[in-house]
Structures are given as C-alpha cells and as structure tokens.
Amino acid sequence: GQNIDQPTEMTATEGAIVQINCTYQTSGFNGLFWYQQHAGEAPTFLSYNVLDGLEEKGRFSSFLSRSKGYSYLLLKELQMKDSASYLCAVRDTGTASKLTFGTGTRLQVTL
Amino acid sequence: ETGVTQTPRHLVMGMTNKKSLKCEQHLGHNAMYWYKQSAKKPLELMFVYNFKEQTENNSVPSRFSPECPNSSHLFLHLHTLQPEDSALYLCASSQTSGGANEQFFGPGTRLTVL
C-alpha cells in the first residue's frame, strides 16, 4: 500500500517563495505527481517526477528523492491566484495508472 | 467540446433513489477513473477502466456500479446510497502508454444523499 503525508495548511505572502513538502512510503513507485485544486474545481496537473532531481516549469518546480521517499513543490513569485490546495500523488507500479493521493495542502496567499 | 465533462454537476437524491453519473472524455485516452472526494480526506480511487475493461475496484460497495461502454464514456450507477456517500465524485482519464500519462479530471458531480 501507499502512505502519503503533506502539511494540511500553509500561509505565504504575495511575491514570496513557498515550499510544500510530501513524504511517502510505498510498496511500489512509478512516479510522483503534483496537482493544483482550486475550491470547487477539478484538480489540474502541475508536475511529474520519476527520477531524482528537480523539474522546473515556470514559477513552479518539483523535486524528488526516491531514496528518502520525499518530494517538494516550490512556488516562486507567489500570486493571489495561487491560493489553492496542492495534492501530492504517487503512482503504483502495474499496468494501470493507479494514483494514491495525499490529503492535500491548502495554501493561502496573503497581501 | 474538449477535455473531460461530467453530468450532472449537482445531484440530490434520497436513499431509495436510483441515479447515474456520466463522464465523457474528448482526449483520445484509453483509461478512465472514478474518484470520491470527501471533506478533509484524500481523493479515493474507486474504479479504473483500461480499454473498456475494469482493472481496479478499490473495495467499493456494490451500491456503486460502474459501466464503461467504450473508451470515451464512463458511468457510475447509484442505488440505495447512504448519507455518508455524499461527496464530490470526480472522473478522470489518461493514456497508459508510458511517460507521465497524467490524469485529466472532469469538474465533478457534487452528490448529496438525504
């Protein structure tokens, strides 16, 4: 099975940098995903890591260490619209793309 | 229409009713998924279909009955539900051919069981 932990809530200031951590314990691993979910809306894909290291995509970056079972999502130059929940999900090995999600981190960006 | 669509967006039903949720994807994906999202709980995978065949049933009670007539359409038939089944039901689709194969989610159906 999979166990995924991430902080429940975080607050940061507009223009700042915030790092959202995710740790996981898994029986199988075939990639880690980050999704953004605004209140009342569908989750949208942000990033994917399957090898160790940093993946950068504009203001968002994601890091993975498979040996430590650890990932983080880094958001730079925060904007008010970044206020949302950020979901960490691990994909199991196997034929289907089975994801196990953490409970999500609700980020509040303030002025 | 593009992406993943779901109908209805909101549904209120009694415990003795029978209703169905519909999902359609216009992305050419081969896999489709049903998830349940309850307050303060992680997204819970319910069912996975790959090329119309069910490949995952995550110990879901039989009062939830999925149907996948083709790779573009997915239904969730509901009957004799309980109040604790009230939640947001999300449909998603993806490829499964290798690489990221990220899942694309529909807007969800907000279900309330009275």
mmCIF file of C-alpha atoms in Angstrom:
data_model
loop_
_atom_site.group_PDB
_atom_site.id
_atom_site.type_symbol
_atom_site.label_atom_id
_atom_site.label_comp_id
_atom_site.label_asym_id
_atom_site.label_seq_id
_atom_site.Cartn_x
_atom_site.Cartn_y
_atom_site.Cartn_z
ATOM 1 C CA GLY A 1 0.000 0.000 0.000
ATOM 2 C CA GLN A 2 0.875 3.667 -0.064
ATOM 3 C CA ASN A 3 1.062 6.270 2.722
ATOM 4 C CA ILE A 4 1.463 9.906 1.760
ATOM 5 C CA ASP A 5 1.974 12.814 4.170
ATOM 6 C CA GLN A 6 1.846 16.533 3.482
ATOM 7 C CA PRO A 7 1.076 19.537 5.691
ATOM 8 C CA THR A 8 -2.586 20.429 5.998
ATOM 9 C CA GLU A 9 -2.293 24.193 5.639
ATOM 10 C CA MET A 10 0.302 26.824 4.789
ATOM 11 C CA THR A 11 0.230 30.593 4.514
ATOM 12 C CA ALA A 12 2.598 32.758 2.495
ATOM 13 C CA THR A 13 2.837 36.340 1.289
ATOM 14 C CA GLU A 14 2.311 37.540 -2.266
ATOM 15 C CA GLY A 15 5.640 37.680 -4.113
ATOM 16 C CA ALA A 16 7.328 35.245 -1.745
ATOM 17 C CA ILE A 17 8.541 31.662 -2.261
ATOM 18 C CA VAL A 18 6.858 28.678 -0.607
ATOM 19 C CA GLN A 19 7.886 25.028 -0.425
ATOM 20 C CA ILE A 20 5.279 22.318 0.091
ATOM 21 C CA ASN A 21 6.721 19.002 1.243
ATOM 22 C CA CYS A 22 5.439 15.494 0.634
ATOM 23 C CA THR A 23 6.758 12.258 2.096
ATOM 24 C CA TYR A 24 5.648 8.812 1.064
ATOM 25 C CA GLN A 25 6.046 5.164 1.991
ATOM 26 C CA THR A 26 5.137 2.834 -0.832
ATOM 27 C CA SER A 27 5.179 -0.794 -1.828
ATOM 28 C CA GLY A 28 5.785 0.242 -5.426
ATOM 29 C CA PHE A 29 6.774 3.507 -7.104
ATOM 30 C CA ASN A 30 6.349 4.639 -10.673
ATOM 31 C CA GLY A 31 6.306 8.413 -10.423
ATOM 32 C CA LEU A 32 5.091 11.282 -8.265
ATOM 33 C CA PHE A 33 2.616 13.931 -9.356
ATOM 34 C CA TRP A 34 1.592 17.321 -8.067
ATOM 35 C CA TYR A 35 -1.880 18.687 -8.780
ATOM 36 C CA GLN A 36 -3.460 22.055 -8.014
ATOM 37 C CA GLN A 37 -7.100 22.229 -6.971
ATOM 38 C CA HIS A 38 -8.969 25.486 -6.509
ATOM 39 C CA ALA A 39 -12.004 25.351 -4.247
ATOM 40 C CA GLY A 40 -14.965 23.818 -6.052
ATOM 41 C CA GLU A 41 -12.930 22.935 -9.129
ATOM 42 C CA ALA A 42 -11.224 19.878 -10.615
ATOM 43 C CA PRO A 43 -7.583 19.074 -9.848
ATOM 44 C CA THR A 44 -5.219 20.191 -12.611
ATOM 45 C CA PHE A 45 -1.834 18.635 -13.340
ATOM 46 C CA LEU A 46 1.241 20.632 -12.328
ATOM 47 C CA SER A 47 4.278 18.360 -12.456
ATOM 48 C CA TYR A 48 5.634 14.835 -12.691
ATOM 49 C CA ASN A 49 8.848 13.354 -11.295
ATOM 50 C CA VAL A 50 10.036 9.800 -11.772
ATOM 51 C CA LEU A 51 13.809 10.286 -11.486
ATOM 52 C CA ASP A 52 15.671 12.060 -8.686
ATOM 53 C CA GLY A 53 16.187 15.759 -9.125
ATOM 54 C CA LEU A 54 14.449 18.998 -9.898
ATOM 55 C CA GLU A 55 11.910 19.641 -12.639
ATOM 56 C CA GLU A 56 11.275 23.295 -13.386
ATOM 57 C CA LYS A 57 8.210 24.655 -15.128
ATOM 58 C CA GLY A 58 7.905 28.421 -14.995
ATOM 59 C CA ARG A 59 7.187 29.627 -11.455
ATOM 60 C CA PHE A 60 6.680 26.047 -10.257
ATOM 61 C CA SER A 61 9.397 23.449 -9.596
ATOM 62 C CA SER A 62 9.177 19.948 -8.173
ATOM 63 C CA PHE A 63 11.905 17.884 -6.568
ATOM 64 C CA LEU A 64 12.135 14.155 -5.930
ATOM 65 C CA SER A 65 14.409 11.963 -3.807
ATOM 66 C CA ARG A 66 13.378 8.337 -4.215
ATOM 67 C CA SER A 67 15.818 7.051 -1.597
ATOM 68 C CA LYS A 68 14.275 9.371 1.007
ATOM 69 C CA GLY A 69 10.667 8.983 -0.151
ATOM 70 C CA TYR A 70 10.479 12.764 -0.364
ATOM 71 C CA SER A 71 9.267 15.408 -2.772
ATOM 72 C CA TYR A 72 8.584 19.100 -2.622
ATOM 73 C CA LEU A 73 6.741 21.610 -4.769
ATOM 74 C CA LEU A 74 8.342 25.055 -4.917
ATOM 75 C CA LEU A 75 6.221 28.034 -5.895
ATOM 76 C CA LYS A 76 8.047 31.274 -6.688
ATOM 77 C CA GLU A 77 6.758 34.843 -7.033
ATOM 78 C CA LEU A 78 3.513 33.906 -5.361
ATOM 79 C CA GLN A 79 0.319 35.414 -6.701
ATOM 80 C CA MET A 80 -3.102 35.610 -5.089
ATOM 81 C CA LYS A 81 -4.421 33.142 -7.670
ATOM 82 C CA ASP A 82 -2.014 30.521 -6.283
ATOM 83 C CA SER A 83 -4.297 30.168 -3.254
ATOM 84 C CA ALA A 84 -5.480 26.588 -3.681
ATOM 85 C CA SER A 85 -4.956 23.053 -2.432
ATOM 86 C CA TYR A 86 -1.869 21.241 -3.687
ATOM 87 C CA LEU A 87 -2.173 17.477 -3.936
ATOM 88 C CA CYS A 88 0.759 15.079 -3.915
ATOM 89 C CA ALA A 89 0.078 11.711 -5.571
ATOM 90 C CA VAL A 90 2.191 8.604 -6.053
ATOM 91 C CA ARG A 91 1.722 6.174 -8.902
ATOM 92 C CA ASP A 92 1.992 2.489 -8.168
ATOM 93 C CA THR A 93 3.731 0.010 -10.419
ATOM 94 C CA GLY A 94 1.432 -2.080 -12.553
ATOM 95 C CA THR A 95 -0.444 -1.929 -15.794
ATOM 96 C CA ALA A 96 -2.962 0.769 -14.916
ATOM 97 C CA SER A 97 -2.090 4.298 -13.886
ATOM 98 C CA LYS A 98 -3.206 3.920 -10.269
ATOM 99 C CA LEU A 99 -2.616 7.046 -8.173
ATOM 100 C CA THR A 100 -2.748 7.367 -4.408
ATOM 101 C CA PHE A 101 -3.281 10.933 -3.208
ATOM 102 C CA GLY A 102 -2.295 12.729 -0.037
ATOM 103 C CA THR A 103 -4.878 14.825 1.782
ATOM 104 C CA GLY A 104 -3.582 17.984 0.114
ATOM 105 C CA THR A 105 -2.001 21.181 1.415
ATOM 106 C CA ARG A 106 -4.244 24.225 1.441
ATOM 107 C CA LEU A 107 -2.142 27.287 0.603
ATOM 108 C CA GLN A 108 -3.385 30.747 1.457
ATOM 109 C CA VAL A 109 -1.553 33.630 -0.228
ATOM 110 C CA THR A 110 -1.950 36.935 1.606
ATOM 111 C CA LEU A 111 -1.102 40.544 0.753
ATOM 112 C CA GLU B 1 -16.195 20.227 -26.580
ATOM 113 C CA THR B 2 -12.795 19.410 -25.139
ATOM 114 C CA GLY B 3 -11.353 17.755 -22.056
ATOM 115 C CA VAL B 4 -13.381 15.742 -19.584
ATOM 116 C CA THR B 5 -17.027 16.561 -18.977
ATOM 117 C CA GLN B 6 -19.342 15.305 -16.250
ATOM 118 C CA THR B 7 -23.085 15.474 -15.781
ATOM 119 C CA PRO B 8 -24.913 16.366 -13.705
ATOM 120 C CA ARG B 9 -22.805 18.890 -11.815
ATOM 121 C CA HIS B 10 -25.043 18.684 -8.754
ATOM 122 C CA LEU B 11 -27.326 15.868 -7.614
ATOM 123 C CA VAL B 12 -29.552 15.480 -4.589
ATOM 124 C CA MET B 13 -31.107 12.075 -4.055
ATOM 125 C CA GLY B 14 -32.921 10.091 -1.437
ATOM 126 C CA MET B 15 -31.613 6.814 -0.117
ATOM 127 C CA THR B 16 -34.124 4.818 -2.151
ATOM 128 C CA ASN B 17 -33.485 6.566 -5.464
ATOM 129 C CA LYS B 18 -31.539 5.270 -8.442
ATOM 130 C CA LYS B 19 -29.445 7.731 -10.407
ATOM 131 C CA SER B 20 -26.475 7.692 -12.769
ATOM 132 C CA LEU B 21 -23.443 9.916 -13.181
ATOM 133 C CA LYS B 22 -21.996 10.365 -16.640
ATOM 134 C CA CYS B 23 -18.462 11.158 -17.735
ATOM 135 C CA GLU B 24 -17.170 11.758 -21.254
ATOM 136 C CA GLN B 25 -13.603 12.414 -22.374
ATOM 137 C CA HIS B 26 -12.632 14.024 -25.679
ATOM 138 C CA LEU B 27 -8.882 13.471 -25.326
ATOM 139 C CA GLY B 28 -8.455 10.117 -27.049
ATOM 140 C CA HIS B 29 -7.328 8.465 -23.822
ATOM 141 C CA ASN B 30 -7.661 4.749 -23.177
ATOM 142 C CA ALA B 31 -8.071 4.759 -19.380
ATOM 143 C CA MET B 32 -10.851 6.261 -17.268
ATOM 144 C CA TYR B 33 -11.234 6.570 -13.495
ATOM 145 C CA TRP B 34 -13.817 7.304 -10.819
ATOM 146 C CA TYR B 35 -12.683 9.043 -7.616
ATOM 147 C CA LYS B 36 -14.546 10.094 -4.471
ATOM 148 C CA GLN B 37 -13.504 13.298 -2.695
ATOM 149 C CA SER B 38 -14.855 13.919 0.797
ATOM 150 C CA ALA B 39 -14.033 16.860 3.040
ATOM 151 C CA LYS B 40 -10.683 16.571 4.809
ATOM 152 C CA LYS B 41 -9.949 13.186 3.206
ATOM 153 C CA PRO B 42 -7.661 12.287 0.300
ATOM 154 C CA LEU B 43 -9.018 11.646 -3.139
ATOM 155 C CA GLU B 44 -10.054 7.994 -3.073
ATOM 156 C CA LEU B 45 -9.730 5.912 -6.211
ATOM 157 C CA MET B 46 -12.886 3.860 -6.786
ATOM 158 C CA PHE B 47 -12.619 2.229 -10.202
ATOM 159 C CA VAL B 48 -10.211 2.072 -13.138
ATOM 160 C CA TYR B 49 -11.074 1.078 -16.690
ATOM 161 C CA ASN B 50 -8.428 0.463 -19.342
ATOM 162 C CA PHE B 51 -9.639 -0.073 -22.924
ATOM 163 C CA LYS B 52 -13.189 -0.597 -21.537
ATOM 164 C CA GLU B 53 -12.082 -3.356 -19.154
ATOM 165 C CA GLN B 54 -12.261 -2.851 -15.398
ATOM 166 C CA THR B 55 -8.755 -3.193 -13.961
ATOM 167 C CA GLU B 56 -9.317 -1.857 -10.457
ATOM 168 C CA ASN B 57 -12.157 -1.981 -7.947
ATOM 169 C CA ASN B 58 -10.912 -0.420 -4.739
ATOM 170 C CA SER B 59 -13.256 -2.357 -2.424
ATOM 171 C CA VAL B 60 -16.182 -0.157 -3.395
ATOM 172 C CA PRO B 61 -19.634 -1.131 -2.016
ATOM 173 C CA SER B 62 -21.956 -2.730 -4.553
ATOM 174 C CA ARG B 63 -24.406 0.186 -4.313
ATOM 175 C CA PHE B 64 -21.952 1.867 -6.720
ATOM 176 C CA SER B 65 -21.983 0.162 -10.109
ATOM 177 C CA PRO B 66 -19.675 1.415 -12.882
ATOM 178 C CA GLU B 67 -20.182 0.962 -16.604
ATOM 179 C CA CYS B 68 -17.759 1.689 -19.425
ATOM 180 C CA PRO B 69 -19.328 1.101 -22.851
ATOM 181 C CA ASN B 70 -16.307 2.496 -24.719
ATOM 182 C CA SER B 71 -13.050 4.302 -24.015
ATOM 183 C CA SER B 72 -14.727 7.722 -24.144
ATOM 184 C CA HIS B 73 -17.655 7.177 -21.793
ATOM 185 C CA LEU B 74 -17.917 6.148 -18.173
ATOM 186 C CA PHE B 75 -20.976 5.879 -15.963
ATOM 187 C CA LEU B 76 -21.485 5.404 -12.253
ATOM 188 C CA HIS B 77 -24.872 3.937 -11.377
ATOM 189 C CA LEU B 78 -26.058 4.702 -7.867
ATOM 190 C CA HIS B 79 -28.737 2.890 -5.845
ATOM 191 C CA THR B 80 -29.748 2.748 -2.180
ATOM 192 C CA LEU B 81 -26.993 5.125 -1.182
ATOM 193 C CA GLN B 82 -26.250 6.232 2.373
ATOM 194 C CA PRO B 83 -25.813 9.799 3.673
ATOM 195 C CA GLU B 84 -22.091 9.140 4.129
ATOM 196 C CA ASP B 85 -21.848 8.693 0.358
ATOM 197 C CA SER B 86 -22.387 12.431 -0.029
ATOM 198 C CA ALA B 87 -19.213 13.743 -1.668
ATOM 199 C CA LEU B 88 -17.692 15.133 -4.845
ATOM 200 C CA TYR B 89 -17.355 12.390 -7.462
ATOM 201 C CA LEU B 90 -14.596 13.062 -9.951
ATOM 202 C CA CYS B 91 -13.966 11.360 -13.256
ATOM 203 C CA ALA B 92 -10.528 11.359 -14.884
ATOM 204 C CA SER B 93 -8.870 9.982 -17.997
ATOM 205 C CA SER B 94 -5.334 9.317 -19.139
ATOM 206 C CA GLN B 95 -3.146 7.434 -21.531
ATOM 207 C CA THR B 96 -1.272 4.425 -20.155
ATOM 208 C CA SER B 97 1.406 4.087 -22.804
ATOM 209 C CA GLY B 98 4.428 5.231 -20.793
ATOM 210 C CA GLY B 99 5.811 8.552 -19.612
ATOM 211 C CA ALA B 100 3.892 10.888 -17.350
ATOM 212 C CA ASN B 101 0.427 9.838 -18.533
ATOM 213 C CA GLU B 102 -1.028 12.450 -16.225
ATOM 214 C CA GLN B 103 -4.704 12.186 -15.419
ATOM 215 C CA PHE B 104 -7.092 14.870 -16.600
ATOM 216 C CA PHE B 105 -10.042 15.473 -14.306
ATOM 217 C CA GLY B 106 -13.589 16.495 -15.003
ATOM 218 C CA PRO B 107 -15.341 19.185 -12.931
ATOM 219 C CA GLY B 108 -17.049 16.603 -10.740
ATOM 220 C CA THR B 109 -20.579 15.856 -9.568
ATOM 221 C CA ARG B 110 -21.467 17.170 -6.125
ATOM 222 C CA LEU B 111 -23.715 14.447 -4.672
ATOM 223 C CA THR B 112 -25.918 14.911 -1.627
ATOM 224 C CA VAL B 113 -27.757 11.883 -0.219
ATOM 225 C CA LEU B 114 -30.652 12.735 2.065
#
